[in-house]
Short mmCIF file of C-alpha atoms and ligand atoms in Angstrom, two decimals:
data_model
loop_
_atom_site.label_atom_id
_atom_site.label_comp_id
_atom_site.label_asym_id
_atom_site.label_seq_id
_atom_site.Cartn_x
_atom_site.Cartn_y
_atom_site.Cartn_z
CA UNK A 1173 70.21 152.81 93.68
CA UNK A 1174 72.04 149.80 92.20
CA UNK A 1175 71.10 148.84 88.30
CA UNK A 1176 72.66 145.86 88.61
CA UNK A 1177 72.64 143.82 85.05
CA UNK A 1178 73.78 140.22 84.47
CA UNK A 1179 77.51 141.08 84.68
CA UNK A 1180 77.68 143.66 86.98
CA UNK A 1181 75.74 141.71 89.89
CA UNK A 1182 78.69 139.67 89.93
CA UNK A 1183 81.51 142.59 90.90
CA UNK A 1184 78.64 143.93 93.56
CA UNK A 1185 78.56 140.43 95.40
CA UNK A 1186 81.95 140.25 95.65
CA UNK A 1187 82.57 143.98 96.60
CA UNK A 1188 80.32 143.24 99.42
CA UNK A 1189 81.90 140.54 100.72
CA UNK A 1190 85.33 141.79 100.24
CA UNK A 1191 85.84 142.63 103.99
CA UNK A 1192 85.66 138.71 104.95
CA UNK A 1193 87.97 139.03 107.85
CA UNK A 1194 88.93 135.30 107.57
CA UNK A 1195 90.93 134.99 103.88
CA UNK A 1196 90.69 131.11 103.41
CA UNK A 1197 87.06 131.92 103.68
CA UNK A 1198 87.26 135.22 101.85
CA UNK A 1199 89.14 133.63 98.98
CA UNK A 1200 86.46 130.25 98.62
CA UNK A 1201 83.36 132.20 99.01
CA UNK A 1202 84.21 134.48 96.48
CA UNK A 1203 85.26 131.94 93.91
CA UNK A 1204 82.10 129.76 94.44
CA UNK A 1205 80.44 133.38 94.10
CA UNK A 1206 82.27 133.90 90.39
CA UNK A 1207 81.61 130.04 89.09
CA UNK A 1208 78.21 130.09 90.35
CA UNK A 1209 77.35 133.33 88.13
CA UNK A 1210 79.13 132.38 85.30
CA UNK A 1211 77.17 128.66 85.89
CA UNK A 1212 74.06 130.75 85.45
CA UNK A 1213 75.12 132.53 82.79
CA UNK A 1214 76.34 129.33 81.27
CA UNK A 1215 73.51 127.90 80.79
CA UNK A 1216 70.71 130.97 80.49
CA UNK A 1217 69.45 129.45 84.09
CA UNK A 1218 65.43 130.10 84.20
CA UNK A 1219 63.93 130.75 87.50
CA UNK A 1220 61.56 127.24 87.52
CA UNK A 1221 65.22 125.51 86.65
CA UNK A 1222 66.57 127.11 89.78
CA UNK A 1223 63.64 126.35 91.81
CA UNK A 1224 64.02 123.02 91.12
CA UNK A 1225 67.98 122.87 91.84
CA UNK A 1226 67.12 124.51 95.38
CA UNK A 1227 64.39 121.48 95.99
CA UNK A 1228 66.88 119.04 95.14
CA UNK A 1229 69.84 120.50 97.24
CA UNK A 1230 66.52 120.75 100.06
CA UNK A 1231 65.86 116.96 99.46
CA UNK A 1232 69.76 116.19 99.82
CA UNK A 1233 69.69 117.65 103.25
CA UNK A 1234 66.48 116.52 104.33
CA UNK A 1235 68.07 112.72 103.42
CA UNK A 1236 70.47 113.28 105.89
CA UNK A 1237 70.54 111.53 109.42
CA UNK A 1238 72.54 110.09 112.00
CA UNK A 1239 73.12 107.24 109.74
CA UNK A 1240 73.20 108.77 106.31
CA UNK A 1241 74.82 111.22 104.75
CA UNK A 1242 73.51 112.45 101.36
CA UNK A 1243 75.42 115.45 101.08
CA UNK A 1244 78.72 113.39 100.97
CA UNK A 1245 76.92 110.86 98.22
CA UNK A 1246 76.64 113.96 96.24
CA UNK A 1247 79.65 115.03 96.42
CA UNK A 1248 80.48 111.46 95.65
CA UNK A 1249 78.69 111.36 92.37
CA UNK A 1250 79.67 114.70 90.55
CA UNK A 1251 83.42 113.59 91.02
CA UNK A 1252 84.05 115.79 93.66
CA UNK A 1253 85.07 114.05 96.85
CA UNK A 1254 87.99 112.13 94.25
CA UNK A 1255 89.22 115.77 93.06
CA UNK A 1256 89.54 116.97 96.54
CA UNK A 1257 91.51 113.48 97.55
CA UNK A 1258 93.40 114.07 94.46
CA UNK A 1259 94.62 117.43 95.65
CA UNK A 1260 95.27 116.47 98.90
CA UNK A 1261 97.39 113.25 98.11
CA UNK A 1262 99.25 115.51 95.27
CA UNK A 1263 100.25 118.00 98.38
CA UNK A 1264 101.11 115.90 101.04
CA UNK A 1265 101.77 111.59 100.42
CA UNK A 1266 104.85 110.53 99.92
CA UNK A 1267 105.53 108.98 96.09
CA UNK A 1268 105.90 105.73 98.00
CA UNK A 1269 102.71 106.16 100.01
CA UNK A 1270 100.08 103.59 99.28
CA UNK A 1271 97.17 106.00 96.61
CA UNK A 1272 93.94 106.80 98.58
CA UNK A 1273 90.28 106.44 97.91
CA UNK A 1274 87.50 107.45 99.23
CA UNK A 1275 85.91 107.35 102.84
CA UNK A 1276 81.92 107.05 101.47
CA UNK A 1277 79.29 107.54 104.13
CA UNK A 1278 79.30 104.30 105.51
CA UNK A 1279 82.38 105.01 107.73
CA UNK A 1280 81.54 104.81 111.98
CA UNK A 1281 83.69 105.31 114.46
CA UNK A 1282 84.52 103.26 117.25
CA UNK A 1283 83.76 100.03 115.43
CA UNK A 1284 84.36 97.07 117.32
CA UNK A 1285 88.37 95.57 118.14
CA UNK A 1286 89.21 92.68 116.88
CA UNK A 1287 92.46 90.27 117.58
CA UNK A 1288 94.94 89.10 114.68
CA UNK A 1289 92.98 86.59 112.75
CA UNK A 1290 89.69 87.19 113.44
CA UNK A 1291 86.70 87.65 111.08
CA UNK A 1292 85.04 90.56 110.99
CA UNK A 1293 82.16 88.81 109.15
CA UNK A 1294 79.89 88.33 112.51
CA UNK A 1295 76.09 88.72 112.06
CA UNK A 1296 76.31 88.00 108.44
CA UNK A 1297 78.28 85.12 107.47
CA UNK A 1298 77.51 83.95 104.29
CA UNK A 1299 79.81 84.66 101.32
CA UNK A 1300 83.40 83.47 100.40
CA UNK A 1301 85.74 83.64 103.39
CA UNK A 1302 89.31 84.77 102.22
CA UNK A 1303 92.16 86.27 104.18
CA UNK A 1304 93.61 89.65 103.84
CA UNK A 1305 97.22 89.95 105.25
CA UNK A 1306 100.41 92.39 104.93
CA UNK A 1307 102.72 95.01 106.64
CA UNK A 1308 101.94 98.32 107.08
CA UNK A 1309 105.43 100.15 106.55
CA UNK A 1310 107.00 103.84 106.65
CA UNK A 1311 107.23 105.60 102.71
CA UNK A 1312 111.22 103.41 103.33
CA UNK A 1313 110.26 100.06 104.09
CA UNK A 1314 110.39 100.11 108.10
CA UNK A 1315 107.65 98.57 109.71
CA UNK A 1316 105.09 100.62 112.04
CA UNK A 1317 104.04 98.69 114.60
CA UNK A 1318 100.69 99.28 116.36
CA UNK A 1319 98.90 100.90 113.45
CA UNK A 1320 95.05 100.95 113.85
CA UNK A 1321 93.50 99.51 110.61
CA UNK A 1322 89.71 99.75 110.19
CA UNK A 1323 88.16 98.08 107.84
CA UNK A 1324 84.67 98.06 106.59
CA UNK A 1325 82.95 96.71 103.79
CA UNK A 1326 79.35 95.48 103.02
CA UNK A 1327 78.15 91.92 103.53
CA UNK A 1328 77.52 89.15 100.55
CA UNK A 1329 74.53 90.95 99.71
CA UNK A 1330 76.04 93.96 98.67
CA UNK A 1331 74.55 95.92 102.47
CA UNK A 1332 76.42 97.47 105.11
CA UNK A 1333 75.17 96.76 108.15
CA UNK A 1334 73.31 100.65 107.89
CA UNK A 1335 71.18 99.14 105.80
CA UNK A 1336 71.41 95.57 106.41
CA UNK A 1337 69.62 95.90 110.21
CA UNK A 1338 69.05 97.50 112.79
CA UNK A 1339 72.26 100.87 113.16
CA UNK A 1340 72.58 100.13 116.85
CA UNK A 1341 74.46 96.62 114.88
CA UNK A 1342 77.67 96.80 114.16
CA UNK A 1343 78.45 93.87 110.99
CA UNK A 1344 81.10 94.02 108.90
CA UNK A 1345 83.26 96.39 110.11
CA UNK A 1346 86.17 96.07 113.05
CA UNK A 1347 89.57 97.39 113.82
CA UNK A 1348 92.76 95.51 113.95
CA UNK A 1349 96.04 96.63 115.14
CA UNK A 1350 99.96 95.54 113.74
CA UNK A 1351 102.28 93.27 115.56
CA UNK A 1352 105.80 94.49 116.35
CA UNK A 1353 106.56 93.69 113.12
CA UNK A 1354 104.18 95.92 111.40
CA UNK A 1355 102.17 92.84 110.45
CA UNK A 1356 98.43 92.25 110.22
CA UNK A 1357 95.85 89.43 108.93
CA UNK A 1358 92.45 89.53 109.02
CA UNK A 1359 89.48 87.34 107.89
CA UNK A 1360 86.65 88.54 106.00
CA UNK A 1361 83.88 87.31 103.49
CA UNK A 1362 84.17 88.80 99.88
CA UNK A 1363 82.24 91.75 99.36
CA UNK A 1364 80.26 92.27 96.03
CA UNK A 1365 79.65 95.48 94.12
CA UNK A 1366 76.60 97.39 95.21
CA UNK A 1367 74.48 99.95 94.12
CA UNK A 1368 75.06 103.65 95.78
CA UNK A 1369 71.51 104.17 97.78
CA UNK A 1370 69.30 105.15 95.01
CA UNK A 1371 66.05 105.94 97.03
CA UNK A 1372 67.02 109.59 97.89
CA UNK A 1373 67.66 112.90 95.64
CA UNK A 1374 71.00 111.79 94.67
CA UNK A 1375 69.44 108.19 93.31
CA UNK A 1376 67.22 109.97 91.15
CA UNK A 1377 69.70 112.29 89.28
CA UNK A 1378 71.60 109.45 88.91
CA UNK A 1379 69.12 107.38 87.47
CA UNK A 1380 68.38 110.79 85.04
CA UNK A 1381 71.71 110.54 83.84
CA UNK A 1382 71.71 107.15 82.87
CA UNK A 1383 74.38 105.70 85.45
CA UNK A 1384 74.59 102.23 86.32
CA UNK A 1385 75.07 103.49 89.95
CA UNK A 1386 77.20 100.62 91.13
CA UNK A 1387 80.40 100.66 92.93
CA UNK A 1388 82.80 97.72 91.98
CA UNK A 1389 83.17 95.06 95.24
CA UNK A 1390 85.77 96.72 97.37
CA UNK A 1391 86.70 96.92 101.23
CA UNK A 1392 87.23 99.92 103.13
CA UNK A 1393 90.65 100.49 105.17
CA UNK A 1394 91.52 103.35 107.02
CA UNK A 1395 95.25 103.37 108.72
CA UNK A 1396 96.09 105.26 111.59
CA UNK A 1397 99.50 105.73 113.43
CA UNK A 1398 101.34 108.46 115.45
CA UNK A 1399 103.46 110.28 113.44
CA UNK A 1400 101.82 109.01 110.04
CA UNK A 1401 99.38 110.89 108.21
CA UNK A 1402 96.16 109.19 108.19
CA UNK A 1403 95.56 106.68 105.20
CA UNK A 1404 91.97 106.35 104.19
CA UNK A 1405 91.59 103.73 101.21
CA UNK A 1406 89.92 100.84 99.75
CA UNK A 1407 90.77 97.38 98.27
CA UNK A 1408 89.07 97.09 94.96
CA UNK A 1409 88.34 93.33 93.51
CA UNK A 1410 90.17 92.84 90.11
CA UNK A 1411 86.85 90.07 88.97
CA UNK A 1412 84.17 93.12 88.88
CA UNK A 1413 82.52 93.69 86.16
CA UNK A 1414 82.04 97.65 87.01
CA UNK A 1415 85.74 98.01 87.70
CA UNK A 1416 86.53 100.28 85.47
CA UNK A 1417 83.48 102.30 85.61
CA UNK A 1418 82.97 103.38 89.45
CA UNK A 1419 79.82 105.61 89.71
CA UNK A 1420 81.90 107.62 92.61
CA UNK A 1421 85.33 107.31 90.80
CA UNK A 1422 87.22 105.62 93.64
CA UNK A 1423 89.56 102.84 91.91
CA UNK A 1424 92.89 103.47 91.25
CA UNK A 1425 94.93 100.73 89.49
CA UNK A 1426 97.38 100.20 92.42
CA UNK A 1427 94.57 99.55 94.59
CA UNK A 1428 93.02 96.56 92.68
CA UNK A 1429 93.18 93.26 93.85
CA UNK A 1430 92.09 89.64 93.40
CA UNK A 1431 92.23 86.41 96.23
CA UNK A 1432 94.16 83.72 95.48
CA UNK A 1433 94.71 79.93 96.41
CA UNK A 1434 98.15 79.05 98.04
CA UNK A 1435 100.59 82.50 98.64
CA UNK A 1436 103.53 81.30 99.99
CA UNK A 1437 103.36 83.58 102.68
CA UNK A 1438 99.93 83.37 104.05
CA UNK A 1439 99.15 82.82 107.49
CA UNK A 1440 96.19 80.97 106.79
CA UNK A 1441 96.93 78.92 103.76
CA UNK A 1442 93.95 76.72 102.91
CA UNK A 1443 91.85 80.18 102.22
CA UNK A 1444 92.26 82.50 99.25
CA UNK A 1445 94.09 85.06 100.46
CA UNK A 1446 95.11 88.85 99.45
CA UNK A 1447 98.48 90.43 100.22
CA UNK A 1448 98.50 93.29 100.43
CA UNK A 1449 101.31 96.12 102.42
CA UNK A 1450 100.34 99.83 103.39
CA UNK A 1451 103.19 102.38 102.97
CA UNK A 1452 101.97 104.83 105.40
CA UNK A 1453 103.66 108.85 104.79
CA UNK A 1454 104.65 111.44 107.38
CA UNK A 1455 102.47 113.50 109.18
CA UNK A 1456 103.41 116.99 106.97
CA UNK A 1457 101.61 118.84 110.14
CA UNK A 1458 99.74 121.22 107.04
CA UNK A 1459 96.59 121.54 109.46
CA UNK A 1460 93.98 120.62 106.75
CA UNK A 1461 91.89 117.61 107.47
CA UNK A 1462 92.31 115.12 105.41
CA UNK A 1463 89.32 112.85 105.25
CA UNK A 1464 86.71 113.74 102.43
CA UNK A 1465 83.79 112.13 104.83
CA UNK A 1466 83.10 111.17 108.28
CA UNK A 1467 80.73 109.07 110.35
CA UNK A 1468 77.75 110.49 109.78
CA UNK A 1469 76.17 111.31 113.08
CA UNK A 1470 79.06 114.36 113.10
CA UNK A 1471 77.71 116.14 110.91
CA UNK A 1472 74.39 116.68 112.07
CA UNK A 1473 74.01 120.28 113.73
CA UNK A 1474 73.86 120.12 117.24
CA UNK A 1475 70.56 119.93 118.80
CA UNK A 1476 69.01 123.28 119.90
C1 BEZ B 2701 81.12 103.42 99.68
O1 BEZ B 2701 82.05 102.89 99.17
O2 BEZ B 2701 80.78 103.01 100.75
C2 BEZ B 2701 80.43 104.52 98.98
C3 BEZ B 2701 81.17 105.57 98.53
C4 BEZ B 2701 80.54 106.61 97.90
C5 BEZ B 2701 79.17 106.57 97.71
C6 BEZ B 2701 78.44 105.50 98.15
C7 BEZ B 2701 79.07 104.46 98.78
FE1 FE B 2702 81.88 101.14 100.16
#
């Protein structure tokens, strides 16, 4: 017979998972086992309160398909996808490595190839065409030729095309590879800021809390080269007026931009343009993934 009492409930958990043969998974499950009681404990939690948090985290998964990913917007929300980045970046990109940001959930794979130039901008044209161009480099300067750059963004409404139309559409979104040079340019239109999807669980707290829910205008780039560890970031436009107060916390200073009239260098001068270079660092070969998000349709169990 076990009287377990509020404190002592704590040491039997743990005592009975002790034996976790696997000690990554040993060490995490325990510690979310020792914040989650002293969470409870924290804040007196009352059995209709808990209720309630196990509808919500119900609703969060429920929200989930194919094409959307509400677990990820949650993790978005409470800070946590941009303290996991954090860590990651702290233990493995090199000082001169361009600072990343975060994936979101409207990532997919295989989005369509594009050649040097091109627009990406092909269902939904509307908006402010500028030009995005640059070198992706090693952490020293030395040009990587090849690299795959995706880029994704939403159109001049503030929609990716996941919400925009139909998901078997692909808008918005392509991949573009360097010259032998390192160089790229690209044409897209100028996104706007947008709100995170607020008609799921994750909307609705965030509406409880009194958060704007926006996202300042930004594109999506995600850098890819043998050798390199991957880069997953995003270009945030200096002009928004949310730029300093990201409901997912994804801007960092050295990743805010703004388009401008006549660069010397650009390759398509009568269009504002953005310059902007990607300092790719080494592949460290540490094993842990490093993408806080994925195209959604992984992460739905298999079927059966
Ligand atoms: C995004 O930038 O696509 C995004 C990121 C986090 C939550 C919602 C959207
Ligand atoms: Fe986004």
């Amino acid at each position: 017979m076990q009287d377990l009492d509020r404190d002592s409930v704590t040491a039997e958990a743990l005592a009975q998972m002790a034996d976790t043969p696997d000690p990554r998974l040993r060490e995490i499950m325990a510690a979310a086992t020792r914040h989650l009681h002293d969470f409870a404990r924290e804040v007196n939690l009352q059995p209709d309160e808990w209720l309630a948090g196990i509808a919500f985290l119900t609703a969060v998964g429920q929200a989930c398909t194919p094409f959307r990913q509400e677990f990820i917007l949650l993790s978005d929300v409470l800070g946590l996808s941009r303290l996991v980045n954090v860590m990651h970046d702290a233990a493995g990109r090199e000082a001169t490595g361009t600072e990343t940001s975060l994936l979101g959930p409207f990532f997919r794979e295989q989005a369509p190839e594009f050649a040097a130039g091109e627009s990406i901008a092909v269902h939904d044209t509307q908006g402010t065409e500028v030009v995005i161009f640059g070198q992706v480099t090693d952490g020293a300067g030395r040009p990587v030729a090849d690299a795959a750059i995706d880029i994704w963004q939403t159109n001049a409404a503030g929609l990716y095309d996941l919400q925009a139309r139909d998901a078997t559409v692909m808008d918005m979104r392509g991949r573009f590879r360097t010259d032998a040079a390192g160089r790229y340019h690209l044409r897209t239109v100028k996104p706007v800021g947008y709100s995170i999807p607020m008609d799921g669980p994750v909307g609705r707290m965030t509406r409880l809390q009194n958060r704007h829910g926006f996202r300042p205008a930004h594109i999506h780039v995600l850098v890819a080269a043998p050798g390199y560890r991957e880069l997953v970031t995003a270009l945030y436009f200096a002009d928004d007026p949310n730029i300093a107060s990201d409901t997912v916390f994804g801007v960092s200073q050295s990743l805010v931009v703004a388009e401008r009239l006549g660069l010397p260098d650009s390759p398509m001068p009568g269009l504002p343009a953005i310059h902007y270079d990607f300092r790719l660092s080494r592949d460290a070969a540490e094993g842990s993934g490093g993408r806080v998000g994925a195209d959604p349709s992984r992460l739905m169990p298999a079927a059966g």
